[in-house]
Tab-separated table of C-alpha atoms and ligand atoms in Angstrom:
chain	number	residue	atom	x	y	z
A	1	MET	CA	-158.252	-10.274	-154.609
A	2	LYS	CA	-155.604	-10.972	-152.326
A	3	ILE	CA	-153.956	-7.681	-151.611
A	4	ALA	CA	-150.806	-7.400	-149.390
A	5	VAL	CA	-150.849	-3.965	-147.572
A	6	LEU	CA	-147.718	-2.182	-146.439
A	7	PRO	CA	-148.527	1.019	-144.698
A	8	GLY	CA	-144.685	1.711	-144.469
A	9	ASP	CA	-143.269	4.802	-142.504
A	10	GLY	CA	-144.416	8.413	-141.858
A	11	ILE	CA	-147.587	9.369	-143.067
A	12	GLY	CA	-147.932	5.969	-144.596
A	13	PRO	CA	-149.873	4.546	-142.197
A	14	GLU	CA	-152.774	7.054	-141.910
A	15	ILE	CA	-152.951	7.625	-146.093
A	16	VAL	CA	-153.528	3.798	-146.276
A	17	ALA	CA	-156.081	3.241	-143.931
A	18	GLN	CA	-158.053	5.552	-145.594
A	19	ALA	CA	-157.362	3.563	-148.882
A	20	VAL	CA	-158.354	0.293	-146.999
A	21	LYS	CA	-161.763	1.943	-146.052
A	22	VAL	CA	-162.494	2.354	-149.608
A	23	LEU	CA	-161.631	-1.641	-150.417
A	24	GLU	CA	-163.555	-2.572	-147.463
A	25	ALA	CA	-166.365	-0.447	-149.076
A	26	LEU	CA	-165.772	-2.351	-151.996
A	27	ARG	CA	-165.956	-5.632	-149.964
A	28	SER	CA	-169.252	-5.125	-148.481
A	29	ASP	CA	-170.283	-4.245	-152.016
A	30	GLY	CA	-169.911	-8.142	-152.902
A	31	LEU	CA	-165.815	-7.928	-154.056
A	32	LYS	CA	-163.929	-10.588	-152.546
A	33	ILE	CA	-161.221	-8.919	-151.207
A	34	GLU	CA	-158.430	-10.062	-148.864
A	35	LEU	CA	-156.164	-8.171	-147.058
A	36	GLU	CA	-152.785	-8.905	-145.271
A	37	TYR	CA	-150.194	-6.805	-143.434
A	38	ALA	CA	-146.628	-6.434	-143.598
A	39	HIS	CA	-143.850	-4.246	-142.991
A	40	LEU	CA	-141.628	-2.272	-145.295
A	41	GLY	CA	-138.792	-0.008	-144.834
A	42	GLY	CA	-138.150	1.612	-141.565
A	43	ALA	CA	-141.302	-0.475	-140.570
A	44	GLY	CA	-139.622	-3.508	-141.499
A	45	TYR	CA	-136.255	-2.464	-139.963
A	46	ASP	CA	-137.642	-1.538	-136.560
A	47	ALA	CA	-139.766	-4.710	-136.731
A	48	ALA	CA	-137.259	-7.346	-137.863
A	49	GLY	CA	-133.968	-5.539	-138.593
A	50	ASP	CA	-134.549	-5.518	-142.061
A	51	PRO	CA	-136.153	-2.887	-144.457
A	52	PHE	CA	-137.621	-5.930	-146.936
A	53	PRO	CA	-138.257	-8.238	-144.411
A	54	PRO	CA	-138.288	-12.195	-145.775
A	55	ALA	CA	-142.250	-12.302	-143.914
A	56	THR	CA	-142.793	-9.458	-146.334
A	57	GLU	CA	-141.445	-10.522	-149.426
A	58	LYS	CA	-143.405	-13.822	-149.013
A	59	LEU	CA	-146.500	-12.049	-148.184
A	60	ALA	CA	-145.600	-9.860	-151.310
A	61	LEU	CA	-145.006	-12.753	-153.401
A	62	ALA	CA	-147.874	-14.648	-152.677
A	63	ALA	CA	-150.414	-11.858	-153.102
A	64	ASP	CA	-152.138	-10.741	-156.564
A	65	ALA	CA	-151.239	-6.788	-155.873
A	66	VAL	CA	-149.464	-4.987	-153.170
A	67	LEU	CA	-150.880	-1.466	-151.568
A	68	LEU	CA	-147.986	0.569	-150.370
A	69	GLY	CA	-148.310	3.837	-148.354
A	70	ALA	CA	-144.623	5.345	-148.146
A	71	VAL	CA	-141.107	4.814	-147.066
A	72	GLY	CA	-138.599	6.481	-145.219
A	73	GLY	CA	-137.914	8.984	-141.996
A	74	TYR	CA	-135.100	10.868	-140.376
A	75	GLN	CA	-134.550	8.238	-137.920
A	76	TYR	CA	-133.153	5.757	-140.427
A	77	ASP	CA	-130.972	8.225	-142.010
A	78	THR	CA	-127.653	7.307	-140.658
A	79	LEU	CA	-128.088	4.176	-141.043
A	80	PRO	CA	-125.906	1.928	-143.200
A	81	ARG	CA	-127.328	1.715	-146.748
A	82	PRO	CA	-128.589	-1.844	-146.968
A	83	MET	CA	-130.987	-1.094	-143.876
A	84	ARG	CA	-131.968	2.063	-144.943
A	85	PRO	CA	-135.628	2.137	-146.203
A	86	GLU	CA	-135.268	3.155	-149.765
A	87	GLN	CA	-133.340	-0.202	-149.897
A	88	GLY	CA	-136.672	-2.024	-148.757
A	89	LEU	CA	-138.520	-0.470	-151.959
A	90	LEU	CA	-135.918	-1.327	-154.510
A	91	ARG	CA	-135.599	-4.720	-153.342
A	92	ILE	CA	-139.448	-5.002	-153.477
A	93	ARG	CA	-139.607	-3.579	-156.873
A	94	LYS	CA	-136.583	-5.949	-158.096
A	95	GLY	CA	-137.748	-8.765	-156.309
A	96	LEU	CA	-141.125	-9.034	-157.846
A	97	GLU	CA	-139.985	-7.766	-161.160
A	98	LEU	CA	-141.974	-4.539	-161.292
A	99	PHE	CA	-140.298	-3.330	-164.159
A	100	ALA	CA	-143.226	-0.822	-165.736
A	101	ASN	CA	-143.813	1.838	-163.629
A	102	LEU	CA	-146.875	3.788	-164.539
A	103	ARG	CA	-147.092	7.645	-163.249
A	104	PRO	CA	-149.448	9.415	-164.643
A	105	ALA	CA	-149.632	13.432	-164.114
A	106	LEU	CA	-153.144	14.463	-164.797
A	107	VAL	CA	-154.363	18.167	-163.775
A	108	TYR	CA	-158.272	17.802	-162.154
A	109	PRO	CA	-160.192	20.968	-163.526
A	110	GLU	CA	-160.543	21.616	-159.623
A	111	LEU	CA	-157.164	22.218	-159.085
A	112	ALA	CA	-155.531	23.939	-162.347
A	113	ASN	CA	-154.766	26.817	-159.834
A	114	ALA	CA	-152.647	24.646	-157.672
A	115	SER	CA	-149.934	24.418	-160.313
A	116	SER	CA	-147.169	26.603	-160.054
A	117	LEU	CA	-147.467	27.300	-163.994
A	118	LYS	CA	-150.371	29.250	-165.757
A	119	PRO	CA	-153.173	27.675	-165.689
A	120	GLU	CA	-153.869	27.532	-169.315
A	121	LEU	CA	-150.740	25.935	-169.632
A	122	VAL	CA	-151.802	22.965	-167.525
A	123	ALA	CA	-155.197	23.206	-168.032
A	124	GLY	CA	-156.634	19.311	-169.097
A	125	LEU	CA	-152.890	17.974	-168.774
A	126	ASP	CA	-152.670	14.062	-168.563
A	127	ILE	CA	-149.646	12.706	-169.147
A	128	MET	CA	-148.259	9.221	-168.700
A	129	ILE	CA	-144.929	8.991	-167.564
A	130	LEU	CA	-143.759	5.242	-168.211
A	131	ARG	CA	-140.836	4.415	-166.334
A	132	GLU	CA	-138.577	1.592	-166.235
A	133	LEU	CA	-137.957	0.311	-163.126
A	134	THR	CA	-135.440	-2.261	-162.602
A	135	GLY	CA	-132.581	-1.417	-164.685
A	136	ASP	CA	-130.358	1.199	-165.560
A	137	ILE	CA	-127.764	2.884	-163.065
A	138	TYR	CA	-129.818	1.881	-160.163
A	139	PHE	CA	-129.052	-1.462	-160.331
A	140	GLY	CA	-126.064	-1.771	-163.003
A	141	GLN	CA	-122.904	-3.446	-161.585
A	142	PRO	CA	-120.312	-2.714	-160.689
A	143	ARG	CA	-120.445	-0.208	-158.576
A	144	GLY	CA	-118.978	1.216	-155.120
A	145	ILE	CA	-116.142	3.512	-154.085
A	146	ARG	CA	-112.687	2.492	-154.864
A	147	THR	CA	-109.107	3.585	-154.633
A	148	MET	CA	-107.148	4.141	-157.609
A	149	ASP	CA	-103.432	3.244	-157.934
A	150	SER	CA	-102.655	7.000	-157.938
A	151	GLY	CA	-104.289	7.194	-153.924
A	152	GLU	CA	-107.031	9.176	-155.218
A	153	ARG	CA	-110.484	7.684	-154.322
A	154	GLN	CA	-113.334	6.978	-156.940
A	155	GLY	CA	-116.974	6.565	-157.027
A	156	PHE	CA	-118.647	4.758	-159.678
A	157	ASP	CA	-121.788	3.368	-160.602
A	158	THR	CA	-122.611	1.678	-164.094
A	159	MET	CA	-125.646	2.518	-166.401
A	160	LEU	CA	-126.980	-0.616	-168.374
A	161	TYR	CA	-129.749	-2.017	-170.112
A	162	SER	CA	-130.104	-4.893	-171.865
A	163	GLU	CA	-132.217	-5.532	-175.096
A	164	SER	CA	-134.940	-7.726	-173.166
A	165	GLU	CA	-135.265	-4.864	-170.726
A	166	ILE	CA	-135.843	-2.222	-173.240
A	167	ARG	CA	-137.843	-4.387	-175.637
A	168	ARG	CA	-140.347	-5.515	-172.899
A	169	VAL	CA	-140.918	-1.718	-171.188
A	170	ALA	CA	-140.956	-0.296	-174.928
A	171	HIS	CA	-144.439	-2.962	-175.939
A	172	VAL	CA	-145.948	-1.874	-172.313
A	173	GLY	CA	-145.520	1.653	-173.322
A	174	PHE	CA	-147.003	1.356	-177.228
A	175	GLN	CA	-149.658	-0.621	-175.520
A	176	ILE	CA	-150.700	2.647	-172.995
A	177	ALA	CA	-150.099	4.962	-175.859
A	178	LEU	CA	-152.657	2.650	-177.913
A	179	LYS	CA	-155.381	3.220	-175.267
A	180	ARG	CA	-154.812	6.745	-174.893
A	181	GLY	CA	-153.657	9.635	-177.187
A	182	LYS	CA	-151.366	6.910	-179.685
A	183	LYS	CA	-148.394	9.402	-178.934
A	184	LEU	CA	-145.265	7.688	-177.395
A	185	CYS	CA	-142.224	9.878	-176.782
A	186	SER	CA	-139.156	7.807	-175.964
A	187	VAL	CA	-136.471	9.997	-173.225
A	188	ASP	CA	-133.117	9.591	-173.563
A	189	LYS	CA	-129.601	10.728	-173.950
A	190	ALA	CA	-128.710	9.504	-177.037
A	191	ASN	CA	-126.081	12.110	-177.870
A	192	VAL	CA	-123.930	11.068	-175.199
A	193	LEU	CA	-124.565	7.946	-173.733
A	194	ASP	CA	-124.163	4.411	-175.397
A	195	THR	CA	-126.995	3.030	-173.443
A	196	SER	CA	-129.408	5.454	-174.349
A	197	MET	CA	-128.073	4.855	-178.283
A	198	PHE	CA	-129.332	0.822	-177.485
A	199	TRP	CA	-132.254	2.100	-176.066
A	200	ARG	CA	-133.471	4.368	-179.089
A	201	GLU	CA	-132.583	1.483	-181.724
A	202	ILE	CA	-134.626	-0.900	-179.864
A	203	VAL	CA	-137.456	1.363	-179.091
A	204	THR	CA	-137.696	2.115	-182.781
A	205	GLU	CA	-137.617	-1.314	-183.710
A	206	VAL	CA	-140.769	-2.274	-181.248
A	207	ALA	CA	-142.413	0.741	-183.186
A	208	LYS	CA	-142.667	-1.236	-186.261
A	209	GLU	CA	-144.774	-3.516	-184.463
A	210	TYR	CA	-147.106	-0.315	-183.329
A	211	PRO	CA	-147.802	1.431	-186.679
A	212	LEU	CA	-151.101	3.249	-184.979
A	213	VAL	CA	-148.755	5.299	-182.572
A	214	ALA	CA	-146.582	7.921	-183.433
A	215	LEU	CA	-143.107	7.737	-181.984
A	216	SER	CA	-140.576	10.333	-181.069
A	217	HIS	CA	-137.533	10.560	-179.476
A	218	MET	CA	-136.316	13.282	-177.158
A	219	TYR	CA	-133.276	14.121	-175.136
A	220	VAL	CA	-133.595	14.037	-171.470
A	221	ASP	CA	-132.500	17.753	-170.775
A	222	ASN	CA	-134.949	19.149	-173.442
A	223	ALA	CA	-137.811	17.000	-172.298
A	224	ALA	CA	-137.021	18.490	-169.003
A	225	MET	CA	-137.498	21.824	-170.548
A	226	GLN	CA	-140.636	20.842	-172.629
A	227	LEU	CA	-142.127	19.610	-169.700
A	228	VAL	CA	-142.347	23.295	-168.266
A	229	ARG	CA	-142.700	25.126	-171.449
A	230	ALA	CA	-145.351	23.030	-173.017
A	231	PRO	CA	-146.290	19.873	-171.068
A	232	LYS	CA	-149.613	19.250	-173.108
A	233	GLN	CA	-147.553	18.423	-176.161
A	234	PHE	CA	-146.997	15.055	-174.417
A	235	ASP	CA	-149.064	11.976	-174.149
A	236	VAL	CA	-147.429	8.901	-173.204
A	237	ILE	CA	-143.247	9.714	-171.988
A	238	LEU	CA	-141.189	6.532	-171.816
A	239	THR	CA	-138.096	6.384	-170.346
A	240	GLY	CA	-135.442	4.737	-168.035
A	241	ASN	CA	-135.083	4.367	-164.199
A	242	ILE	CA	-133.173	7.426	-163.473
A	243	PHE	CA	-134.474	9.642	-166.101
A	244	GLY	CA	-137.766	8.478	-165.225
A	245	ASP	CA	-137.197	8.923	-161.593
A	246	ILE	CA	-136.442	12.722	-162.171
A	247	LEU	CA	-138.766	13.585	-165.005
A	248	SER	CA	-141.590	12.312	-162.772
A	249	ASP	CA	-140.965	14.144	-160.157
A	250	GLU	CA	-141.102	17.362	-162.309
A	251	ALA	CA	-144.198	16.154	-163.880
A	252	SER	CA	-146.146	16.018	-160.826
A	253	MET	CA	-145.357	19.424	-159.825
A	254	LEU	CA	-146.792	20.695	-162.919
A	255	THR	CA	-150.355	19.428	-161.773
A	256	GLY	CA	-149.648	21.529	-158.289
A	257	SER	CA	-150.107	18.523	-156.028
A	258	ILE	CA	-148.086	15.539	-155.779
A	259	GLY	CA	-150.533	14.634	-152.642
A	260	MET	CA	-152.897	13.513	-156.013
A	261	LEU	CA	-150.762	11.434	-157.707
A	262	PRO	CA	-151.212	7.715	-157.876
A	263	SER	CA	-148.644	5.024	-159.293
A	264	ALA	CA	-148.624	1.438	-160.271
A	265	SER	CA	-145.298	-0.466	-160.650
A	266	LEU	CA	-146.217	-3.489	-162.939
A	267	ASP	CA	-144.753	-7.138	-163.600
A	268	ALA	CA	-145.341	-9.204	-166.977
A	269	HIS	CA	-148.577	-10.670	-165.551
A	270	ASN	CA	-150.133	-7.326	-164.419
A	271	LYS	CA	-149.272	-8.241	-160.817
A	272	GLY	CA	-148.478	-4.879	-159.263
A	273	LEU	CA	-147.533	-2.569	-156.478
A	274	TYR	CA	-149.435	0.480	-156.258
A	275	GLU	CA	-148.219	3.575	-153.974
A	276	PRO	CA	-148.747	7.010	-154.365
A	277	CYS	CA	-145.957	8.976	-155.812
A	278	HIS	CA	-145.221	11.329	-153.043
A	279	GLY	CA	-143.252	10.340	-149.940
A	280	SER	CA	-143.506	9.709	-146.149
A	281	ALA	CA	-143.213	13.171	-145.144
A	282	PRO	CA	-142.494	12.637	-141.538
A	283	ASP	CA	-143.050	16.208	-140.892
A	284	ILE	CA	-146.607	15.920	-140.963
A	285	ALA	CA	-146.974	12.268	-139.660
A	286	GLY	CA	-149.190	11.590	-137.392
A	287	LYS	CA	-151.334	15.072	-137.416
A	288	ASP	CA	-154.216	13.972	-139.593
A	289	ILE	CA	-153.396	16.140	-142.259
A	290	ALA	CA	-152.022	14.202	-144.952
A	291	ASN	CA	-153.850	13.934	-148.358
A	292	PRO	CA	-154.979	10.265	-148.990
A	293	LEU	CA	-156.369	10.930	-152.214
A	294	ALA	CA	-153.173	9.631	-154.247
A	295	THR	CA	-153.273	6.347	-152.361
A	296	ILE	CA	-156.829	6.130	-152.956
A	297	LEU	CA	-155.885	6.673	-156.644
A	298	SER	CA	-153.454	4.391	-156.228
A	299	VAL	CA	-156.487	1.887	-155.254
A	300	ALA	CA	-157.838	2.958	-158.146
A	301	MET	CA	-154.760	2.127	-160.475
A	302	MET	CA	-155.019	-1.157	-158.771
A	303	MET	CA	-158.639	-2.193	-159.862
A	304	ARG	CA	-157.701	-1.146	-163.754
A	305	HIS	CA	-154.433	-2.925	-163.990
A	306	THR	CA	-154.051	-5.747	-161.637
A	307	PHE	CA	-157.801	-6.964	-161.527
A	308	ALA	CA	-159.420	-5.564	-164.913
A	309	HIS	CA	-161.891	-3.747	-163.338
A	310	GLU	CA	-162.263	-0.468	-165.098
A	311	ASP	CA	-165.526	-0.025	-164.052
A	312	ILE	CA	-164.366	0.101	-160.464
A	313	ALA	CA	-161.683	2.042	-160.888
A	314	ARG	CA	-163.741	4.725	-162.663
A	315	ARG	CA	-166.182	4.624	-159.475
A	316	ILE	CA	-163.272	5.432	-157.056
A	317	GLU	CA	-162.096	8.068	-159.550
A	318	ALA	CA	-165.325	9.532	-159.749
A	319	ALA	CA	-165.523	9.670	-155.990
A	320	VAL	CA	-162.637	11.323	-155.808
A	321	ARG	CA	-163.795	14.001	-158.467
A	322	LYS	CA	-166.977	14.550	-156.658
A	323	VAL	CA	-165.459	15.352	-152.794
A	324	LEU	CA	-163.246	17.914	-154.790
A	325	GLN	CA	-166.330	19.319	-156.266
A	326	GLN	CA	-167.495	19.250	-152.844
A	327	GLY	CA	-165.079	21.736	-151.978
A	328	LEU	CA	-162.995	19.342	-149.431
A	329	ARG	CA	-159.477	19.974	-149.581
A	330	THR	CA	-156.787	18.658	-147.435
A	331	GLY	CA	-154.178	21.192	-146.351
A	332	ASP	CA	-151.568	20.221	-149.450
A	333	ILE	CA	-154.762	21.613	-152.032
A	334	TYR	CA	-156.540	23.769	-150.035
A	335	GLU	CA	-157.610	27.231	-151.609
A	336	ALA	CA	-159.443	30.216	-149.856
A	337	GLY	CA	-162.946	29.128	-149.962
A	338	MET	CA	-162.638	25.759	-149.943
A	339	GLN	CA	-163.589	23.477	-146.765
A	340	LYS	CA	-160.310	22.213	-145.400
A	341	VAL	CA	-160.331	18.777	-144.042
A	342	GLY	CA	-158.103	15.897	-142.542
A	343	THR	CA	-156.831	12.510	-143.830
A	344	ILE	CA	-159.475	10.622	-142.297
A	345	ALA	CA	-162.279	13.024	-142.871
A	346	MET	CA	-161.274	12.923	-146.889
A	347	GLY	CA	-161.239	9.302	-146.731
A	348	ASP	CA	-164.936	9.250	-145.441
A	349	ALA	CA	-165.921	11.831	-147.814
A	350	VAL	CA	-164.531	9.542	-150.738
A	351	VAL	CA	-166.350	6.384	-149.000
A	352	ALA	CA	-169.511	8.199	-148.781
A	353	ALA	CA	-169.385	9.563	-152.251
A	354	LEU	CA	-168.696	6.038	-153.519
B	1	LIG	C1	-139.143	7.448	-156.441
B	1	LIG	C2	-138.351	7.421	-155.400
B	1	LIG	C3	-137.493	6.136	-155.498
B	1	LIG	C4	-136.455	6.280	-156.606
B	1	LIG	C5	-136.326	6.229	-154.118
B	1	LIG	C6	-136.955	6.548	-152.413
B	1	LIG	C7	-135.590	5.070	-153.872
B	1	LIG	O1	-137.320	8.524	-155.350
B	1	LIG	O2	-140.237	6.463	-156.152
B	1	LIG	O3	-138.966	8.064	-157.312
B	1	LIG	O4	-135.576	7.113	-156.785
B	1	LIG	O5	-137.160	5.312	-157.274
B	2	LIG	MG1	-138.291	9.945	-157.239
């Protein structure tokens, strides 16, 4: 298992260090794990003047899987756009063709009170958002800021999806649904956007190959509402890049702690980049208070999706459940009566539970 480790910025290095402890524990159990480090994001800019340096690209391309912390920091906010940390993230997604982004929103029974919604609305919640990650208005050309004949300036972007892009992510969606509750809700804005009309047409066509999966369609505004009204109606949500960006942030908060949510971004051969859903949280970096569980759970997703080790994935997930049951909490998920621990102590506890 060749794993490229990209700690990134902010809390990235601290949380990745805990996930690496988990990988090292698995290695001492006999798994053949090779770890190699490189820079991404602001760390790439600082080390090599590029948020996605060539050395990082080379390592990531050669690896079976990539473990990423997070990117971004205040000191990079004023850089020209190509140098900003987020560009590193977008380029690694595109460069590795990681088109299928899995973002689970799972409520742990131990943390049901952490949600801003009533506990009965979210207890037992288990949604998988599948976000297309390498197309849409994120990458569509042309884009820019232009001056029209009238002299007025105008900003523009292009939303587009080609048939093959929709088809391949739809297949992933139906396959995930088959392994879960067999319900797929495709989210679009087909009442307004041609891109979405086309999306809906292709998803409906692909559905014919999956008679066991119940397909529904929903407009994105309604989906945003339904997610806070009755989130348990969803099993798998399939959507494009920009709608998925927005809905996955919304869904993460249903669980109460974005610090708990892992993600996987997969190519067509199950190579993947694994990262927590949360950002680099520069305000708490270096203080040993960040929650490492989303990153550790990302390692579980890596074992499941890239290395087809469902048993090890479950073992990691069970270890995380166990530390929650023991009452250990980082600040973001702390409640009275629990034991507050730091990043490192939380990592150690997971390794012990493992
Ligand atoms: C995410 C983030 C990124 C995105 C940013 C940092 C470019 O919001 O992974 O959801 O918009 O995809
Ligand atoms: Mg986002």
